[in-house]
Short mmCIF file of C-alpha atoms and ligand atoms in Angstrom, two decimals:
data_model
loop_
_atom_site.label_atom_id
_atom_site.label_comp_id
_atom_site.label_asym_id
_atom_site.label_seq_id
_atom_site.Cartn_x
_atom_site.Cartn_y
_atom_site.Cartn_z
CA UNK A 1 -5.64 20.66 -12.68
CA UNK A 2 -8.37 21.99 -10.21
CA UNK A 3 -7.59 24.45 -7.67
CA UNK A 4 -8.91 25.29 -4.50
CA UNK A 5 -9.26 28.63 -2.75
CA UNK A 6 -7.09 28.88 0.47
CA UNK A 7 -9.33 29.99 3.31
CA UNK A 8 -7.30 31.63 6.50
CA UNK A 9 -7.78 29.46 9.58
CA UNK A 10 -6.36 30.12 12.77
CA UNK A 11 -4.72 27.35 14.90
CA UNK A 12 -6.31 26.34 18.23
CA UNK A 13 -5.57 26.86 21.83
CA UNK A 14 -2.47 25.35 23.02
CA UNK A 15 -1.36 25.09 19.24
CA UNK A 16 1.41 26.47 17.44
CA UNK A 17 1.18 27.77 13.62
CA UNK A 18 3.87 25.24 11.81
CA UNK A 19 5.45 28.52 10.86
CA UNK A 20 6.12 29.16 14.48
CA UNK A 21 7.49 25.70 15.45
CA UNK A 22 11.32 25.77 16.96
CA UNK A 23 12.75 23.50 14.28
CA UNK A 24 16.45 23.49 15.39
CA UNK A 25 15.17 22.14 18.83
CA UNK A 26 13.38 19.67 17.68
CA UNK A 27 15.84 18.34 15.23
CA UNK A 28 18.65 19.13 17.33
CA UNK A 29 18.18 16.33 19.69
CA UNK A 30 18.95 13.64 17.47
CA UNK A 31 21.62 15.13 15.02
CA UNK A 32 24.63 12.15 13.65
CA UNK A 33 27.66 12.87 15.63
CA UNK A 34 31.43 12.68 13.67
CA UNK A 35 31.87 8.96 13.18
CA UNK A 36 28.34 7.47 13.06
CA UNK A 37 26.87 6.28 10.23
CA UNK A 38 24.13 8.62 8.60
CA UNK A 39 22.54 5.77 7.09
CA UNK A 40 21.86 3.49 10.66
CA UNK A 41 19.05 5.03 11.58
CA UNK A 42 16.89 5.07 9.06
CA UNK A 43 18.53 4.10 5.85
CA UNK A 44 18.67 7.61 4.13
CA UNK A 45 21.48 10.21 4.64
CA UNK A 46 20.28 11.80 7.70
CA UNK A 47 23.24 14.34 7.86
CA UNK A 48 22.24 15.50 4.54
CA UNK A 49 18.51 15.52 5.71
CA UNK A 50 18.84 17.14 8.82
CA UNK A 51 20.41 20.43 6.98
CA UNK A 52 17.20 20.52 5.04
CA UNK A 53 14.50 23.76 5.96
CA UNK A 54 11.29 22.22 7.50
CA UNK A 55 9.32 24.04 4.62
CA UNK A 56 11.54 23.87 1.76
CA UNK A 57 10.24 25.00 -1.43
CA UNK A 58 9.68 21.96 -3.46
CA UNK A 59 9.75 22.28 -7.23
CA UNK A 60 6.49 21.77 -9.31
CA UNK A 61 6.64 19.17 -11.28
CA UNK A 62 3.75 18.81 -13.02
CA UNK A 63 3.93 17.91 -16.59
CA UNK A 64 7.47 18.43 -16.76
CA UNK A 65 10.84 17.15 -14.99
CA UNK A 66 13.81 19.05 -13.38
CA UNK A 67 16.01 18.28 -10.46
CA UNK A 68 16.25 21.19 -8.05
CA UNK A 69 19.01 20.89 -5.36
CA UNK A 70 17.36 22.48 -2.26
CA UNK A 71 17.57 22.42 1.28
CA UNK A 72 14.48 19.43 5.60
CA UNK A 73 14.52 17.15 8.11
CA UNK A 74 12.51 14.91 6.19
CA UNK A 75 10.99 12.50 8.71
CA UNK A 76 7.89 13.64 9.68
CA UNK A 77 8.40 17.07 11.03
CA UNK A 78 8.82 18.14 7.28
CA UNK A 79 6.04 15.82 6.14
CA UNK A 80 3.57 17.45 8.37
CA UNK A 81 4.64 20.87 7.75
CA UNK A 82 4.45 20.25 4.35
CA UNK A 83 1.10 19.03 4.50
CA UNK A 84 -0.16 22.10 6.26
CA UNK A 85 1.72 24.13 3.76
CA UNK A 86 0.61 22.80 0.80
CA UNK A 87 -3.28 22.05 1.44
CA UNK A 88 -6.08 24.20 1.42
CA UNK A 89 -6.92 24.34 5.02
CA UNK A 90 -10.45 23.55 4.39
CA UNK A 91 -9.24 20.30 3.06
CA UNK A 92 -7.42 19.18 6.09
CA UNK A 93 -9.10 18.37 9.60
CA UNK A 94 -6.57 17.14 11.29
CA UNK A 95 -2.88 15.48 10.64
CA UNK A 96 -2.73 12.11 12.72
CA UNK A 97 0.72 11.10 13.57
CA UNK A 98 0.44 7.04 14.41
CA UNK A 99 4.14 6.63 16.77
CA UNK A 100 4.53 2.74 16.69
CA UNK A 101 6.92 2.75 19.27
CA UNK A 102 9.56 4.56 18.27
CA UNK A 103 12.94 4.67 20.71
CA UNK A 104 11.97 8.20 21.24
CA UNK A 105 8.25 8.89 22.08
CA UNK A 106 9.10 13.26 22.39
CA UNK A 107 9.87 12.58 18.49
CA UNK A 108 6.25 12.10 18.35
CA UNK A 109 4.71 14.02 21.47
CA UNK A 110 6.47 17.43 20.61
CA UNK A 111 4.96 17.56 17.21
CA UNK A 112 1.68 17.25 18.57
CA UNK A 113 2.32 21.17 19.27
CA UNK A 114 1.34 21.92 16.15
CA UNK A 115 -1.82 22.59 14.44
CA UNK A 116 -4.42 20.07 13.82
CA UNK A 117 -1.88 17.29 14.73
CA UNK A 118 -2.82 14.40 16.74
CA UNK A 119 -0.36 11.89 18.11
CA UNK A 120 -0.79 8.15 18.60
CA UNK A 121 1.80 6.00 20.20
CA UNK A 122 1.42 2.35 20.31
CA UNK A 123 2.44 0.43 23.36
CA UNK A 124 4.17 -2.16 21.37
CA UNK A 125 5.25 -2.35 17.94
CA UNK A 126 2.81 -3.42 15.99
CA UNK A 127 3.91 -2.66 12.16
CA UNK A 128 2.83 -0.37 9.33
CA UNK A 129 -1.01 -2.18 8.93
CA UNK A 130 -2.10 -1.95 12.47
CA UNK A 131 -0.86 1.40 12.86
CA UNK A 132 -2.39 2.93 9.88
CA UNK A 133 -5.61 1.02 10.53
CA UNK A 134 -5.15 2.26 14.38
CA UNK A 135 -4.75 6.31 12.74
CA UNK A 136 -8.14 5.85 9.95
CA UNK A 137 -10.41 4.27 13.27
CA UNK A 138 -9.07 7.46 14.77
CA UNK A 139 -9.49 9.75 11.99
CA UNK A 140 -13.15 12.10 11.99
CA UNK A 141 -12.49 13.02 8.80
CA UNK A 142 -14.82 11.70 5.89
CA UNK A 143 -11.96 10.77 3.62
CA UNK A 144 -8.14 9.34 4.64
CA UNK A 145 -5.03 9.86 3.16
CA UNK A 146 -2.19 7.93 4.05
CA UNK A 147 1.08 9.23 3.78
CA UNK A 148 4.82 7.74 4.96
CA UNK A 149 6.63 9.80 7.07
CA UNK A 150 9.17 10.74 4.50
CA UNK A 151 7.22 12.42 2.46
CA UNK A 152 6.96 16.16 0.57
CA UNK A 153 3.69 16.89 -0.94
CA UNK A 154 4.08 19.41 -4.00
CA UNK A 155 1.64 22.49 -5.03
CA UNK A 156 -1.92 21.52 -5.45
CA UNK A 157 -1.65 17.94 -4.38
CA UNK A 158 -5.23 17.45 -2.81
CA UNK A 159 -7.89 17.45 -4.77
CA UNK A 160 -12.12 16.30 -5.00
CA UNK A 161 -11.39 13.05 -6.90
CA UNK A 162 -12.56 10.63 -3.96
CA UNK A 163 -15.38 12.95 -3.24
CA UNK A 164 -17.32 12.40 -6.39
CA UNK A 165 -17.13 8.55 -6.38
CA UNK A 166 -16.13 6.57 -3.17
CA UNK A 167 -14.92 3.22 -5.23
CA UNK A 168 -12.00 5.16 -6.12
CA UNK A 169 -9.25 4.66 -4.49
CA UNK A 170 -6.44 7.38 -5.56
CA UNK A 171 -2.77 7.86 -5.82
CA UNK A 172 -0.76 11.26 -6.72
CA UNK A 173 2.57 10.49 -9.34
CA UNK A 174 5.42 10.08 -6.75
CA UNK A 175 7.88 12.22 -7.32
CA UNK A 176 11.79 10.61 -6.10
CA UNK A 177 13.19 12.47 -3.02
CA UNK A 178 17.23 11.07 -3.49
CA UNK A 179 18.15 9.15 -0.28
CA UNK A 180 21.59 10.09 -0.64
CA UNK A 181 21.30 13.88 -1.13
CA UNK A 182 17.98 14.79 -0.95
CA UNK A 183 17.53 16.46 -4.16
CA UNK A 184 13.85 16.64 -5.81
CA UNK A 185 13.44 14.59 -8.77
CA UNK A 186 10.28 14.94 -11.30
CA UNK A 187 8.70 11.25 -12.15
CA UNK A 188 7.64 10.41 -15.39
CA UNK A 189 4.06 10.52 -16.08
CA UNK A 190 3.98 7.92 -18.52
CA UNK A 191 4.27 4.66 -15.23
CA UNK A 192 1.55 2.72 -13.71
CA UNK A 193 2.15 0.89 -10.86
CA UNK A 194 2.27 -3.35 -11.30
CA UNK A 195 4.03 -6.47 -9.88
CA UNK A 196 6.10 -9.51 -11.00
CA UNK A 197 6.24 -13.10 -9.52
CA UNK A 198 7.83 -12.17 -6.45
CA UNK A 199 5.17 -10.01 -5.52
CA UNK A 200 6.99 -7.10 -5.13
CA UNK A 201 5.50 -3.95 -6.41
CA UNK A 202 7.19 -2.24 -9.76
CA UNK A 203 6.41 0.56 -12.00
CA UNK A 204 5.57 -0.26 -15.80
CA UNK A 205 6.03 2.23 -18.56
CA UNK A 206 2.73 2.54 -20.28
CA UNK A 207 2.50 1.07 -23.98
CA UNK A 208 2.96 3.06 -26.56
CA UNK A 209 -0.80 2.86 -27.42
CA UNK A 210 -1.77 3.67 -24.23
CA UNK A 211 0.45 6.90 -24.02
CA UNK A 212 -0.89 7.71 -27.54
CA UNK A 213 -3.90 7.60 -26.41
CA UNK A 214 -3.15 10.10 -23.44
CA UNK A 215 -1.67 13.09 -25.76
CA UNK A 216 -4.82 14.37 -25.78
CA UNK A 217 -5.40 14.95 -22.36
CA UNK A 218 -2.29 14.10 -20.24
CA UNK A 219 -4.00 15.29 -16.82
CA UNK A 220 -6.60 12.60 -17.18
CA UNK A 221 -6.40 9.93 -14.20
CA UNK A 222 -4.68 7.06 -14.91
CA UNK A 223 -6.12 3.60 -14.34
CA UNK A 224 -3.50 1.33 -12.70
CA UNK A 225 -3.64 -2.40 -11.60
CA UNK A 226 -1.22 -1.28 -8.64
CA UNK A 227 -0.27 1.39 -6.23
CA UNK A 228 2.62 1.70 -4.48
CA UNK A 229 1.14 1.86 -0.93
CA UNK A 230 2.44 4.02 0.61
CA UNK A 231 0.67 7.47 -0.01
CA UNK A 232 -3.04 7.11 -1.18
CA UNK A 233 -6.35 9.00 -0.62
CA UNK A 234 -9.43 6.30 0.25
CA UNK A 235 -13.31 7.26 0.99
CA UNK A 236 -13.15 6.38 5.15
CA UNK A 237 -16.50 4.24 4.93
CA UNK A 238 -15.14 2.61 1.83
CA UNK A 239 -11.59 1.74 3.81
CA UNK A 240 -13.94 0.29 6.83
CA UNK A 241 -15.88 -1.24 3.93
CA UNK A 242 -13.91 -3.30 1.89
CA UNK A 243 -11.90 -4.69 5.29
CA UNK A 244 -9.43 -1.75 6.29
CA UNK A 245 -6.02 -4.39 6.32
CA UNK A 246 -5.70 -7.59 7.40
CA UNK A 247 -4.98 -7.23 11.00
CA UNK A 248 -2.96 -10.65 11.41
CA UNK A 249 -0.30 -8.57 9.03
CA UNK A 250 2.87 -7.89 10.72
CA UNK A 251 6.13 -5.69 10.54
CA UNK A 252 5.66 -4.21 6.91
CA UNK A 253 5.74 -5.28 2.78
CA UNK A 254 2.58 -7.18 0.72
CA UNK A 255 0.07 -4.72 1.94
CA UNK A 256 0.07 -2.37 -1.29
CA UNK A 257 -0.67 -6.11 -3.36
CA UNK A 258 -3.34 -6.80 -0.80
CA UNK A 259 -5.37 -4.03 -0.72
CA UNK A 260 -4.73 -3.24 -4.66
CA UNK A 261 -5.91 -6.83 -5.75
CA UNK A 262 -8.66 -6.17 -3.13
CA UNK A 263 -10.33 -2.54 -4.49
CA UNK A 264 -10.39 -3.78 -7.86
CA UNK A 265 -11.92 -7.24 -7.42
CA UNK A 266 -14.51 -5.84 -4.75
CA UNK A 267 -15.86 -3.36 -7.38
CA UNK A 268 -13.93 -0.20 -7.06
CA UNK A 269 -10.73 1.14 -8.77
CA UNK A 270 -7.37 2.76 -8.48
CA UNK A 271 -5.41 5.55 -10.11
CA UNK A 272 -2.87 7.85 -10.18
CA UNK A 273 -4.00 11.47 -10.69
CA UNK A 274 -0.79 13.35 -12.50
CA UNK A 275 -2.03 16.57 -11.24
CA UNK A 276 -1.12 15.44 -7.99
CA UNK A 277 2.94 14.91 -7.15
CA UNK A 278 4.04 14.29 -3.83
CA UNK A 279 8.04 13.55 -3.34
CA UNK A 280 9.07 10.15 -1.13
CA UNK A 281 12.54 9.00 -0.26
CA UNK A 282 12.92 5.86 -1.72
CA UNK A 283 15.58 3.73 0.02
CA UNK A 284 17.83 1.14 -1.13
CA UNK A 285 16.59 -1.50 2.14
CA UNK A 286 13.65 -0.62 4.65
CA UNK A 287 14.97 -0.05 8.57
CA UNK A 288 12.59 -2.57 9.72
CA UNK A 289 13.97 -6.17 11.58
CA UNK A 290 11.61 -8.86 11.51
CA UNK A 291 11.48 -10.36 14.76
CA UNK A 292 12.25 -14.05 14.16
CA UNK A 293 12.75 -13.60 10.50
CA UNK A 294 10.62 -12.24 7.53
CA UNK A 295 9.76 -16.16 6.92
CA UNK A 296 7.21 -16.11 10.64
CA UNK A 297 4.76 -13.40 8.95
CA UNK A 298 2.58 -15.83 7.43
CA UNK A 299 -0.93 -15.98 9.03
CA UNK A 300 -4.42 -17.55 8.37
CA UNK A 301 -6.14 -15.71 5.57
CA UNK A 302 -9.42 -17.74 6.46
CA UNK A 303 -11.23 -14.52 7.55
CA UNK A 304 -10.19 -12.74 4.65
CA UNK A 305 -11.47 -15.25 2.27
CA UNK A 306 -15.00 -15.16 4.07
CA UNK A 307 -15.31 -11.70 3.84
CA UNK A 308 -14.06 -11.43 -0.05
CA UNK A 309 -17.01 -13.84 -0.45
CA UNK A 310 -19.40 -11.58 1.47
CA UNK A 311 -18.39 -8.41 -0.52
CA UNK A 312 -19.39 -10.76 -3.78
CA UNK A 313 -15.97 -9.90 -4.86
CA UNK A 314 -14.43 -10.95 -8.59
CA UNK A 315 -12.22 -13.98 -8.66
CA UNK A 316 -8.22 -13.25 -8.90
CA UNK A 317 -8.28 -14.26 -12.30
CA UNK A 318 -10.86 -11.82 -13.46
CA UNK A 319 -8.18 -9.41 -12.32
CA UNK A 320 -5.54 -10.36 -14.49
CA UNK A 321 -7.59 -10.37 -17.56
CA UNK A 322 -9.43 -7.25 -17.09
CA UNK A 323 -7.30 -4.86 -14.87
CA UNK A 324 -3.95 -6.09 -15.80
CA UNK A 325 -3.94 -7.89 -19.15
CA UNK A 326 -0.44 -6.38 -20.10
CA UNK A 327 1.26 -8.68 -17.21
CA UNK A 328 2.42 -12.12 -18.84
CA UNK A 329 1.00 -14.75 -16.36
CA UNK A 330 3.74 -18.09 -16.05
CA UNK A 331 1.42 -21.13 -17.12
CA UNK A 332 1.98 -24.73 -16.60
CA UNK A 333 4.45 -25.09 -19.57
CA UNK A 334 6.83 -23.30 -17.76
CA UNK A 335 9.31 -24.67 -15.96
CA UNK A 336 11.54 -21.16 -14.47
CA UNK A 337 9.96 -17.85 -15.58
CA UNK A 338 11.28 -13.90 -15.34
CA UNK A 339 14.86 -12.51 -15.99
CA UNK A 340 17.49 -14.53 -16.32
CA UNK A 341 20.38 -12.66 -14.28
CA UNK A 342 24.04 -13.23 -14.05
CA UNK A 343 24.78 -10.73 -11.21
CA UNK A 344 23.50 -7.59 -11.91
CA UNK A 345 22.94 -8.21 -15.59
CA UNK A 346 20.42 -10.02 -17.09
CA UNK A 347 19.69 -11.84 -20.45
CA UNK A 348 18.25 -8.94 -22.70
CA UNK A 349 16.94 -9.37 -26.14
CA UNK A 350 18.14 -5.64 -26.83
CA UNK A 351 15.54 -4.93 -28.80
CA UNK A 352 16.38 -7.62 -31.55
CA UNK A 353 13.76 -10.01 -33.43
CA UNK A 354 14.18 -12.84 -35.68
CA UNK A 355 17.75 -14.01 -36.40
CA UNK A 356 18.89 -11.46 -34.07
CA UNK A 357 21.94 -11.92 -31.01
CA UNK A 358 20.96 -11.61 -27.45
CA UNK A 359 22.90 -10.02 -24.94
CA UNK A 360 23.20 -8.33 -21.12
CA UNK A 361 21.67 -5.34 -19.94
CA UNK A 362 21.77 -4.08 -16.14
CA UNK A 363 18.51 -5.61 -14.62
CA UNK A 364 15.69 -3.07 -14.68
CA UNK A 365 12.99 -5.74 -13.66
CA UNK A 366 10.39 -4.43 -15.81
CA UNK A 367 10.01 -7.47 -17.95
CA UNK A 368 9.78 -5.93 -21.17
CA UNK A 369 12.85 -7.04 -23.45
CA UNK A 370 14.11 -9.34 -20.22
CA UNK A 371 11.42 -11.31 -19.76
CA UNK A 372 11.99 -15.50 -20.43
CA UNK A 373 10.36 -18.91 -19.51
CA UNK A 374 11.88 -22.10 -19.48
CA UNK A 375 9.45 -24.53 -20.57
CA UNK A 376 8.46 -28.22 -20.07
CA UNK A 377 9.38 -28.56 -23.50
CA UNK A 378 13.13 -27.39 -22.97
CA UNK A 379 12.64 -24.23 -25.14
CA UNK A 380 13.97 -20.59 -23.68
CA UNK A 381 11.50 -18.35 -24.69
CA UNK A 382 10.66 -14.77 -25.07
CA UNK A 383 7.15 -13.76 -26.28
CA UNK A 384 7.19 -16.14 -29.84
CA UNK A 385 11.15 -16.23 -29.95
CA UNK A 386 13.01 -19.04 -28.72
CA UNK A 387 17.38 -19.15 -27.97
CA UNK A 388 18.67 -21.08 -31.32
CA UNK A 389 21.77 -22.98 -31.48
CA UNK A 390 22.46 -22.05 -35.01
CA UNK A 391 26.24 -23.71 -35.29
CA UNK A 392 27.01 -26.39 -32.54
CA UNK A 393 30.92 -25.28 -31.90
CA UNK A 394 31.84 -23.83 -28.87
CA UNK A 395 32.03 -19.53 -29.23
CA UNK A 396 29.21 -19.51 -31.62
CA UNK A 397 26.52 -16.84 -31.83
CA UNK A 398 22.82 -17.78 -30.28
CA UNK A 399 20.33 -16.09 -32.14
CA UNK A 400 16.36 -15.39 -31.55
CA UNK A 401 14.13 -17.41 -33.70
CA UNK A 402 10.38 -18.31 -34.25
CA UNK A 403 9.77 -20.90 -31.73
CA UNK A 404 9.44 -24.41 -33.34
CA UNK A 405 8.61 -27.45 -31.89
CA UNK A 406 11.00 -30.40 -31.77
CA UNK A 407 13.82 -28.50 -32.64
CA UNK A 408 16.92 -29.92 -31.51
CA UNK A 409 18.55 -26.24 -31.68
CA UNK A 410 16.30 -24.80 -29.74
CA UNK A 411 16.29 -27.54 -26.65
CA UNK A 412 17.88 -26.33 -22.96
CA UNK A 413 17.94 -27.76 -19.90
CA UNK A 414 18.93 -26.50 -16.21
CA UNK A 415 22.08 -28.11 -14.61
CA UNK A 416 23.94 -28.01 -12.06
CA UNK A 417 20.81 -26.56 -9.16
CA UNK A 418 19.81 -24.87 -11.54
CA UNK A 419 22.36 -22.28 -11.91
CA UNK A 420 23.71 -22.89 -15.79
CA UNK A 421 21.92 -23.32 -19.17
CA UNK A 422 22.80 -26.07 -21.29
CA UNK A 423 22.13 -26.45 -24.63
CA UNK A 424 20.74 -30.22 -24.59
CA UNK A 425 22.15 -30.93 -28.31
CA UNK A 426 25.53 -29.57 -28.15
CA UNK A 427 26.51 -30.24 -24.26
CA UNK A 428 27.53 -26.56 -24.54
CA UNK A 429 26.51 -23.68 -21.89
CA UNK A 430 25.18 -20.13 -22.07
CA UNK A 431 27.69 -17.74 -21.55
CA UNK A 432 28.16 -14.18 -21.91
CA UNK A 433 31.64 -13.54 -21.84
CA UNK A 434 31.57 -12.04 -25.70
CA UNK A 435 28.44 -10.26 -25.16
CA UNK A 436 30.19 -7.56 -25.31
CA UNK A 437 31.70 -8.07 -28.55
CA UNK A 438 29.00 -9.28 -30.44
CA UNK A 439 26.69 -11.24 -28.14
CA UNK A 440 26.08 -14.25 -26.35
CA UNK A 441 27.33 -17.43 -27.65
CA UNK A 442 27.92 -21.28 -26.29
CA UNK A 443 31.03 -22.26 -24.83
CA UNK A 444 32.16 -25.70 -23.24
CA UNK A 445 30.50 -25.72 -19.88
CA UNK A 446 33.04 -24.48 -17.12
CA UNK A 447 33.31 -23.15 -13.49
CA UNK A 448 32.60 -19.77 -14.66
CA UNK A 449 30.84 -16.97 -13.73
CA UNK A 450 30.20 -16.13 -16.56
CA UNK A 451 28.34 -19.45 -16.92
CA UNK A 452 26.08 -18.75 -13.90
CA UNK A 453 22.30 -17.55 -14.84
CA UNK A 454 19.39 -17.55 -12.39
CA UNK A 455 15.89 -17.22 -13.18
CA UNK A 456 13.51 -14.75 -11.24
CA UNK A 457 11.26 -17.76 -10.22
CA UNK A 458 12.00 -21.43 -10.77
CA UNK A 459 8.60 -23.15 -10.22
CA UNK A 460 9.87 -26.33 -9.79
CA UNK A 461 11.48 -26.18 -6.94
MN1 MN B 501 8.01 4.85 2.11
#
């Protein structure tokens, strides 16, 4: 990992070192009285948060994992000081702090006290895209990095990547800040970020070839087809470049897909440098309301198309096959496609192959060993195995087998709104209620639950 000498700078008129910043004042003013709910404000433990240091030492994690219990505020106070803490000061011009209308603009205005940071406040709420596009046309610096506001950047996060090759577009391995108690938590090394159906962004555990391949030299970069958004270092003329965001996007979510799909089809690339950690509380739900419901986001991408077609960039499906070959892509045999979950279980092949039982497993949505289709051809597939009806009585066994065609044993159809499997041959349902003693079997098709399967995406309807 490459290391930069620290050069002394002193802060500017009117400025206060972060080390000399009255942190019990600041955070003082908004502490959870007895009774309120730590979570309301902004969906992490804020009690626990608030008895954090501003600077608290934040365990290096590189090429290795531990969980350190240790003491900050963790909104952006921390995130800034951290920043100044952990960077060679050469590195960093100036800390811009975009305040989309917050409830409390001196949350914003007193932090502009400290060194190099700038605040912006937005007149109106106008939503992560805007504002971050609002902070990089404000920004004099030659290269941007985004960061959330709840972040911790660890030892020797910043580094020249970007500056030798402006197509890149890179992301530091995001270590897991614990929403509930604020504890430090090493990542693994071995994810790249990635996407299902849904669109919504996941992690992927690297093949096993591919993490072969990186024994060698586990510091190199790591190509991915995704990041996660939210903390990312991008070449400034390259963000004005390629299109900053789409400024008809509102409120938050879809941007990460957006501008991931975009870099790599308009010629440049993405990874995630494991030298690099920075921490980021990860929370259960976002705090955001969207005004008139998440469903009144959708805008005209017209402009966006034109000016993908005046950057000459590569169609969507050259993406898939070259950037992100691993991700299975639901064709037009299929019928329903992704897990197939009962609550907060879903139909896992645990590993087995041919003649094998299938069973539940907690939903991980990762794919992997709980990935299905339904197809047009009734089968329940996963890669080249199909669900078999071996023995058409009620509490029998299914088992995985080679997928054949016409195969009475292997025929299913969706029933009932499509919330129940039956097995077309046998009028018998899927059901897991002895999957823990052996697996799932069929059993006369009744009112319950554990009858009730739902696939990720049902393209039908
Ligand atoms: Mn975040």
């Amino acid at each position: 990992c490459e290391t930069f000498p620290l050069a002394i700078q002193l802060p500017f008129k009117g400025k206060v070192r972060w080390q000399d910043f009255d942190q019990d004042l600041y955070v003082g003013a908004t502490v959870v009285r007895p009774g309120q709910d730590p979570y309301a404000r902004n969906k992490f433990n804020q009690v626990e948060s608030d008895k954090l240091r501003m600077d608290r030492a934040v365990p290096d994690t590189r090429h290795d994992q531990y969980v350190v219990p240790l003491s900050t505020r963790l909104i952006w106070l921390h995130t800034t000081v951290l920043v100044l803490k952990k960077s060679p000061p050469q590195l960093v011009k100036e800390i811009i702090l975009v305040d989309d209308y917050s409830d409390n603009p001196e949350d914003g205005a007193l932090l502009g006290k400290i060194e190099k940071v700038r605040v912006l406040r937005n007149d109106r709420r106008e939503g992560l895209m805007r504002s971050r596009v609002r902070g990089a046309d404000a920004a004099t610096a030659p290269v941007l990095t985004f960061l959330d506001s709840h972040c911790e950047c660890n030892d020797h996060w910043l580094g020249g990547r970007v500056a030798e090759d402006k197509t890149r577009v890179v992301s530091p391995i995001i270590d897991v800040i614990n929403m509930d108690n604020f504890q430090y938590v090493g990542a693994s090394a071995d994810l790249k970020g990635g996407f299902d159906w849904n669109l919504v962004f996941k992690w992927d555990y690297m093949t096993l070839d591919q993490r072969r391949a990186r024994q060698g030299n586990p510091i190199a970069p790591i190509k991915t087809p995704m990041i996660a958004g939210g903390l990312f270092v991008m070449d400034k003329e390259y963000f004005e470049q390629l299109g900053k965001y789409d400024m008809m996007m509102d409120v938050w979510g879809g941007e990460n897909l957006e501008i991931s799909f975009r870099v790599w089809q308009c010629g440049g690339s993405l990874e995630i440098i494991p030298c690099s950690r920075v921490g980021h509380v990860f929370r259960k739900q976002h705090p955001y309301t969207f005004p008139g419901g998440s469903g009144t986001v959708f805008a005209s991408i017209q402009s966006r198309l034109e000016m993908k077609k005046r950057l000459g960039c590569k169609p969507f499906k050259w993406y898939l096959e070259n950037v992100y070959p691993e991700l299975r892509v639901p064709d037009h045999q299929d019928i329903a496609f992704g897990a197939l979950q009962q609550g907060g279980n879903c139909l896992d092949t645990l590993g087995h192959f041919t003649d094998g039982v299938v069973g539940v497993y907690e939903c991980h949505n990762a794919g992997g060993n709980q990935e299905w289709a339904l197809t047009k051809d009734k089968s329940v597939k996963h890669m080249d195995l199909c669900l078999t009806v071996v023995d058409r009585t009620a509490g029998s066994l299914i088992r995985l087998q080679g997928c054949r065609e016409n195969d009475s044993r292997q025929k299913w159809e969706q029933i009932e709104s499509n919330s129940k499997l039956r097995h077309v041959g046998s009028n018998l349902c899927l059901d897991s209620r002895s999957a823990r003693m052996g697996g799932l079997t069929v059993e006369v098709c009744s009112l319950s639950l554990n009858q009730q399967w739902k696939f990720t995406l049902n393209l039908q309807s």
